[in-house]
């Protein structure tokens, strides 16, 4: 029978700012097991609220004690999934996501964001989160509905890449900042290491496609995932689906090339799931696929296509 596990945020389970295939697993599970993962917000001391009572004790401890890489994200893991081998696919069913604190922050930071030369009056604001009402109260007087998701969902990168910054998303996933990956969706990632070595972090309370100023509403989240090894699938990069849509994911430094990758991957997936020819799948993408700019701010940019499942007939 599948088991349930819990991974807290501790000095021994958080890699702050990096991924590394050489990291020892923080937890070992069986394929099909579920795991609840705590995640802290990205950022540092300067992004904390002035009221120290609002800061979780594990957050404060990790700010003082965690080994740091060159990224701002505390990433929880890795989780070793028995049976996963390079060339397999890890299926990540996102079962539940909830904020685990009553605040988040939004920031404009030096030389970052979509318009770094135009926004040089650097500022960080603390945003109050009302979990009972599922809203974020912005300091200028309006509120937004929470749509929480993990900015970082990843397997470990290929060993030859060594220690990899948490900032730049690549084929292993990572800092994709994809707001479509909410509870109820499934993400598929290619496996590059024995055990897959899954990690999660970078909690977002709400974000627009693009994440243009450099941050979402950065906050702490608790998420529950089912991790399943898929030996019947082959992928070169991330792909996702919701109950209603296929979600192809393109990641590249060039936005045009990221868009091309998202289209190419949707065509591939349609051909795998239907009897459509490649030409027909390409035409269907033009008719029913919506290309969205995932994010513009993580060096490698993101584009994802969302195509409704009602637009095609599965095999």
Short mmCIF file of C-alpha atoms in Angstrom, two decimals:
data_model
loop_
_atom_site.label_atom_id
_atom_site.label_comp_id
_atom_site.label_asym_id
_atom_site.label_seq_id
_atom_site.Cartn_x
_atom_site.Cartn_y
_atom_site.Cartn_z
CA UNK A 1 0.00 0.00 0.00
CA UNK A 2 1.27 3.54 -0.74
CA UNK A 3 2.58 5.39 2.29
CA UNK A 4 2.43 9.06 3.20
CA UNK A 5 5.53 11.00 4.25
CA UNK A 6 6.33 14.47 5.56
CA UNK A 7 9.40 16.56 4.75
CA UNK A 8 9.87 19.58 7.05
CA UNK A 9 12.18 22.51 6.40
CA UNK A 10 15.39 21.87 8.35
CA UNK A 11 19.09 22.54 7.91
CA UNK A 12 19.44 18.93 6.77
CA UNK A 13 16.65 19.03 4.17
CA UNK A 14 17.04 22.44 2.51
CA UNK A 15 19.52 23.33 -0.22
CA UNK A 16 19.47 27.13 -0.34
CA UNK A 17 19.95 28.38 -3.87
CA UNK A 18 21.15 25.30 -5.71
CA UNK A 19 20.48 21.82 -7.09
CA UNK A 20 23.13 19.12 -7.04
CA UNK A 21 22.87 15.45 -8.03
CA UNK A 22 25.52 14.69 -5.40
CA UNK A 23 23.30 15.75 -2.50
CA UNK A 24 22.31 12.95 -0.13
CA UNK A 25 18.56 12.28 -0.16
CA UNK A 26 16.56 13.98 2.57
CA UNK A 27 13.89 11.27 2.26
CA UNK A 28 13.46 7.95 0.44
CA UNK A 29 10.02 6.80 -0.72
CA UNK A 30 8.43 4.20 -2.97
CA UNK A 31 6.91 4.99 -6.35
CA UNK A 32 3.26 5.92 -5.80
CA UNK A 33 3.79 7.22 -2.28
CA UNK A 34 2.61 10.69 -1.29
CA UNK A 35 4.69 13.31 0.50
CA UNK A 36 3.84 16.60 2.14
CA UNK A 37 6.59 19.18 1.72
CA UNK A 38 7.01 22.45 3.58
CA UNK A 39 8.61 25.31 1.66
CA UNK A 40 9.87 28.70 2.74
CA UNK A 41 9.73 31.90 0.69
CA UNK A 42 12.67 32.96 -1.43
CA UNK A 43 14.62 35.98 -0.30
CA UNK A 44 16.78 36.97 2.65
CA UNK A 45 16.66 38.98 5.87
CA UNK A 46 15.88 42.22 4.05
CA UNK A 47 12.59 40.73 2.79
CA UNK A 48 11.28 39.83 6.26
CA UNK A 49 8.47 41.68 8.05
CA UNK A 50 9.53 44.02 10.83
CA UNK A 51 7.35 42.09 13.31
CA UNK A 52 9.63 39.17 14.24
CA UNK A 53 6.70 37.19 15.69
CA UNK A 54 5.42 36.59 12.14
CA UNK A 55 8.59 34.76 11.09
CA UNK A 56 8.48 30.99 11.45
CA UNK A 57 11.21 29.56 13.74
CA UNK A 58 12.43 27.19 11.00
CA UNK A 59 12.72 30.15 8.62
CA UNK A 60 14.83 32.14 11.06
CA UNK A 61 17.04 29.13 11.78
CA UNK A 62 17.65 28.44 8.10
CA UNK A 63 18.48 32.08 7.40
CA UNK A 64 21.22 31.75 10.01
CA UNK A 65 22.44 28.20 9.39
CA UNK A 66 21.72 26.98 5.85
CA UNK A 67 24.55 26.35 3.41
CA UNK A 68 24.04 28.85 0.58
CA UNK A 69 24.43 28.55 -3.16
CA UNK A 70 24.12 31.45 -5.58
CA UNK A 71 20.32 31.53 -5.77
CA UNK A 72 17.74 33.06 -3.41
CA UNK A 73 15.49 29.99 -3.09
CA UNK A 74 15.43 27.56 -0.15
CA UNK A 75 14.67 24.28 -1.96
CA UNK A 76 13.39 21.34 0.09
CA UNK A 77 14.68 17.86 -0.77
CA UNK A 78 15.90 15.89 -2.53
CA UNK A 79 13.45 13.01 -2.33
CA UNK A 80 14.74 9.68 -3.62
CA UNK A 81 12.03 7.64 -5.37
CA UNK A 82 12.89 3.95 -5.46
CA UNK A 83 12.90 2.48 -8.94
CA UNK A 84 13.59 5.70 -10.84
CA UNK A 85 16.43 5.43 -13.36
CA UNK A 86 17.91 7.86 -15.88
CA UNK A 87 15.68 7.92 -18.94
CA UNK A 88 12.48 7.39 -16.94
CA UNK A 89 9.89 10.08 -16.26
CA UNK A 90 8.77 11.21 -12.80
CA UNK A 91 5.04 11.89 -12.60
CA UNK A 92 4.27 14.55 -9.98
CA UNK A 93 0.59 14.74 -9.10
CA UNK A 94 0.06 18.03 -7.24
CA UNK A 95 -2.62 17.09 -4.75
CA UNK A 96 -2.81 20.10 -2.45
CA UNK A 97 -1.12 23.47 -1.90
CA UNK A 98 -1.77 25.85 0.99
CA UNK A 99 0.03 28.92 2.38
CA UNK A 100 1.66 28.19 5.73
CA UNK A 101 2.20 31.77 6.92
CA UNK A 102 0.26 35.03 7.05
CA UNK A 103 2.58 37.22 4.99
CA UNK A 104 4.50 37.41 1.76
CA UNK A 105 6.59 39.98 -0.03
CA UNK A 106 6.89 41.60 -3.45
CA UNK A 107 10.07 43.38 -4.49
CA UNK A 108 11.80 45.45 -7.15
CA UNK A 109 15.51 44.67 -6.97
CA UNK A 110 18.64 46.06 -8.65
CA UNK A 111 19.29 44.97 -12.26
CA UNK A 112 16.47 42.41 -12.19
CA UNK A 113 13.01 42.17 -13.71
CA UNK A 114 11.74 42.95 -17.20
CA UNK A 115 12.53 46.70 -17.06
CA UNK A 116 15.65 46.93 -14.87
CA UNK A 117 16.82 50.25 -16.31
CA UNK A 118 13.46 51.95 -15.80
CA UNK A 119 12.70 50.85 -12.22
CA UNK A 120 15.62 51.91 -10.05
CA UNK A 121 13.65 53.09 -7.01
CA UNK A 122 14.09 49.72 -5.32
CA UNK A 123 11.35 48.68 -2.94
CA UNK A 124 10.08 45.68 -0.99
CA UNK A 125 6.54 45.54 0.36
CA UNK A 126 5.06 43.09 2.86
CA UNK A 127 1.66 41.72 1.89
CA UNK A 128 -0.80 40.35 4.45
CA UNK A 129 -2.26 36.93 3.63
CA UNK A 130 -5.70 35.93 4.90
CA UNK A 131 -5.83 32.15 4.57
CA UNK A 132 -9.40 31.96 5.87
CA UNK A 133 -10.65 34.24 3.09
CA UNK A 134 -8.04 32.98 0.57
CA UNK A 135 -6.93 36.52 -0.33
CA UNK A 136 -3.82 38.69 -0.24
CA UNK A 137 -4.34 42.27 0.97
CA UNK A 138 -2.08 44.58 -0.99
CA UNK A 139 -0.64 47.60 0.85
CA UNK A 140 -2.22 50.06 -1.61
CA UNK A 141 -5.71 48.99 -0.58
CA UNK A 142 -6.89 46.24 -2.94
CA UNK A 143 -6.97 42.46 -2.59
CA UNK A 144 -6.20 39.51 -4.86
CA UNK A 145 -7.49 35.97 -4.66
CA UNK A 146 -4.74 33.52 -3.74
CA UNK A 147 -3.72 31.01 -6.42
CA UNK A 148 -0.79 29.28 -4.72
CA UNK A 149 1.81 27.25 -6.59
CA UNK A 150 5.43 26.20 -6.23
CA UNK A 151 7.76 28.25 -8.41
CA UNK A 152 10.29 25.42 -8.18
CA UNK A 153 9.48 21.78 -8.90
CA UNK A 154 12.52 19.80 -10.01
CA UNK A 155 14.41 16.58 -10.28
CA UNK A 156 18.19 16.71 -9.87
CA UNK A 157 20.11 17.92 -12.92
CA UNK A 158 22.53 15.65 -14.80
CA UNK A 159 25.61 14.88 -12.63
CA UNK A 160 27.95 16.43 -15.21
CA UNK A 161 26.33 19.84 -14.60
CA UNK A 162 27.57 19.87 -11.01
CA UNK A 163 26.06 22.36 -8.58
CA UNK A 164 23.42 24.29 -10.52
CA UNK A 165 21.89 27.59 -9.46
CA UNK A 166 18.26 27.56 -8.38
CA UNK A 167 17.62 30.64 -10.53
CA UNK A 168 17.70 29.19 -14.05
CA UNK A 169 15.11 26.58 -15.14
CA UNK A 170 16.18 23.87 -17.56
CA UNK A 171 15.17 20.39 -18.73
CA UNK A 172 15.08 19.11 -15.12
CA UNK A 173 12.42 21.70 -14.24
CA UNK A 174 13.51 24.00 -11.45
CA UNK A 175 12.54 27.66 -11.25
CA UNK A 176 9.85 27.47 -13.93
CA UNK A 177 7.51 29.92 -12.13
CA UNK A 178 4.56 28.43 -14.00
CA UNK A 179 1.28 29.64 -12.46
CA UNK A 180 -0.62 26.81 -14.20
CA UNK A 181 0.97 24.21 -11.88
CA UNK A 182 -1.65 24.53 -9.15
CA UNK A 183 -3.26 21.79 -7.09
CA UNK A 184 -5.01 19.32 -9.38
CA UNK A 185 -2.38 19.44 -12.12
CA UNK A 186 0.25 16.83 -12.98
CA UNK A 187 3.82 17.63 -13.96
CA UNK A 188 6.07 15.20 -15.82
CA UNK A 189 9.86 15.58 -15.58
CA UNK A 190 12.59 13.54 -17.28
CA UNK A 191 14.82 11.67 -14.84
CA UNK A 192 18.60 12.21 -15.01
CA UNK A 193 19.71 10.36 -11.84
CA UNK A 194 18.94 7.18 -9.97
CA UNK A 195 16.07 7.94 -7.60
CA UNK A 196 15.05 11.06 -9.58
CA UNK A 197 15.86 13.26 -6.54
CA UNK A 198 12.76 15.46 -6.47
CA UNK A 199 12.75 18.88 -4.78
CA UNK A 200 10.20 21.66 -4.27
CA UNK A 201 10.40 25.27 -3.16
CA UNK A 202 9.85 28.92 -3.99
CA UNK A 203 6.32 29.31 -2.68
CA UNK A 204 4.10 31.75 -4.57
CA UNK A 205 0.76 33.00 -3.26
CA UNK A 206 -0.27 34.54 -6.57
CA UNK A 207 1.50 35.59 -9.78
CA UNK A 208 0.69 36.94 -13.20
CA UNK A 209 2.07 35.26 -16.31
CA UNK A 210 5.42 36.94 -16.92
CA UNK A 211 6.37 37.68 -13.27
CA UNK A 212 7.61 40.95 -14.70
CA UNK A 213 9.03 42.80 -11.65
CA UNK A 214 11.14 39.72 -10.61
CA UNK A 215 8.95 38.36 -7.79
CA UNK A 216 5.55 36.82 -7.37
CA UNK A 217 3.90 37.05 -3.96
CA UNK A 218 6.75 35.18 -2.28
CA UNK A 219 5.48 33.18 0.69
CA UNK A 220 5.68 29.88 2.51
CA UNK A 221 3.65 26.93 1.22
CA UNK A 222 2.85 23.39 2.26
CA UNK A 223 2.20 21.05 -0.66
CA UNK A 224 1.28 17.41 -1.02
CA UNK A 225 2.51 15.41 -4.03
CA UNK A 226 2.17 11.88 -5.33
CA UNK A 227 5.44 10.78 -6.96
CA UNK A 228 5.26 7.95 -9.49
CA UNK A 229 7.97 6.50 -11.70
CA UNK A 230 6.84 6.18 -15.32
CA UNK A 231 8.93 3.81 -17.42
CA UNK A 232 6.42 3.96 -20.28
CA UNK A 233 7.07 7.65 -21.01
CA UNK A 234 10.04 9.44 -22.58
CA UNK A 235 10.54 13.20 -22.31
CA UNK A 236 13.35 15.63 -23.02
CA UNK A 237 11.91 18.34 -20.75
CA UNK A 238 8.93 19.26 -18.57
CA UNK A 239 5.33 18.66 -19.65
CA UNK A 240 2.13 19.04 -17.63
CA UNK A 241 -1.61 18.52 -17.72
CA UNK A 242 -4.64 19.56 -15.75
CA UNK A 243 -8.05 17.87 -15.75
CA UNK A 244 -9.04 20.23 -18.57
CA UNK A 245 -5.84 21.10 -20.48
CA UNK A 246 -2.57 19.83 -21.85
CA UNK A 247 0.27 22.17 -20.85
CA UNK A 248 3.46 22.12 -22.92
CA UNK A 249 6.46 23.97 -21.53
CA UNK A 250 9.21 25.77 -23.43
CA UNK A 251 12.36 27.02 -21.67
CA UNK A 252 15.09 29.00 -23.43
CA UNK A 253 17.10 32.19 -23.09
CA UNK A 254 15.43 33.40 -26.29
CA UNK A 255 11.68 33.93 -25.93
CA UNK A 256 11.05 32.96 -29.57
CA UNK A 257 12.90 29.68 -29.09
CA UNK A 258 10.97 28.98 -25.87
CA UNK A 259 7.73 29.50 -27.83
CA UNK A 260 8.93 27.15 -30.57
CA UNK A 261 9.75 24.51 -27.97
CA UNK A 262 6.30 24.81 -26.39
CA UNK A 263 4.61 24.39 -29.77
CA UNK A 264 6.89 21.51 -30.76
CA UNK A 265 6.18 19.68 -27.51
CA UNK A 266 2.43 20.12 -27.84
CA UNK A 267 2.54 18.71 -31.37
CA UNK A 268 4.55 15.75 -30.10
CA UNK A 269 2.10 15.09 -27.26
CA UNK A 270 -0.95 15.37 -29.50
CA UNK A 271 0.54 12.85 -31.92
CA UNK A 272 1.20 10.49 -29.00
CA UNK A 273 -2.32 10.78 -27.58
CA UNK A 274 -4.37 10.87 -30.79
CA UNK A 275 -4.44 9.59 -34.35
CA UNK A 276 -3.69 13.06 -35.72
CA UNK A 277 -0.88 13.48 -38.21
CA UNK A 278 1.89 15.90 -37.32
CA UNK A 279 0.42 18.44 -39.73
CA UNK A 280 -3.03 18.09 -38.19
CA UNK A 281 -1.65 18.46 -34.68
CA UNK A 282 0.21 21.62 -35.69
CA UNK A 283 -2.96 23.07 -37.19
CA UNK A 284 -4.94 22.19 -34.06
CA UNK A 285 -2.37 24.05 -31.95
CA UNK A 286 -3.02 27.12 -34.08
CA UNK A 287 -6.78 26.77 -33.67
CA UNK A 288 -7.08 25.87 -29.99
CA UNK A 289 -3.71 26.29 -28.27
CA UNK A 290 -3.06 29.40 -26.16
CA UNK A 291 0.60 30.42 -25.84
CA UNK A 292 1.37 32.23 -22.60
CA UNK A 293 4.57 33.89 -21.39
CA UNK A 294 5.38 31.95 -18.22
CA UNK A 295 8.12 34.24 -16.96
CA UNK A 296 10.62 36.73 -18.38
CA UNK A 297 13.00 37.07 -15.44
CA UNK A 298 14.93 33.85 -14.76
CA UNK A 299 17.64 34.13 -17.48
CA UNK A 300 16.03 31.23 -19.35
CA UNK A 301 12.58 32.52 -20.20
CA UNK A 302 9.41 30.43 -20.26
CA UNK A 303 6.50 30.00 -22.64
CA UNK A 304 3.74 27.46 -22.12
CA UNK A 305 0.87 26.41 -24.33
CA UNK A 306 -2.49 25.42 -22.88
CA UNK A 307 -4.70 23.31 -25.12
CA UNK A 308 -8.15 22.16 -23.95
CA UNK A 309 -8.70 18.41 -23.88
CA UNK A 310 -12.07 18.98 -25.49
CA UNK A 311 -10.25 20.03 -28.68
CA UNK A 312 -9.08 16.52 -29.58
CA UNK A 313 -10.20 12.89 -29.48
CA UNK A 314 -7.85 10.60 -27.61
CA UNK A 315 -6.93 7.17 -28.93
#
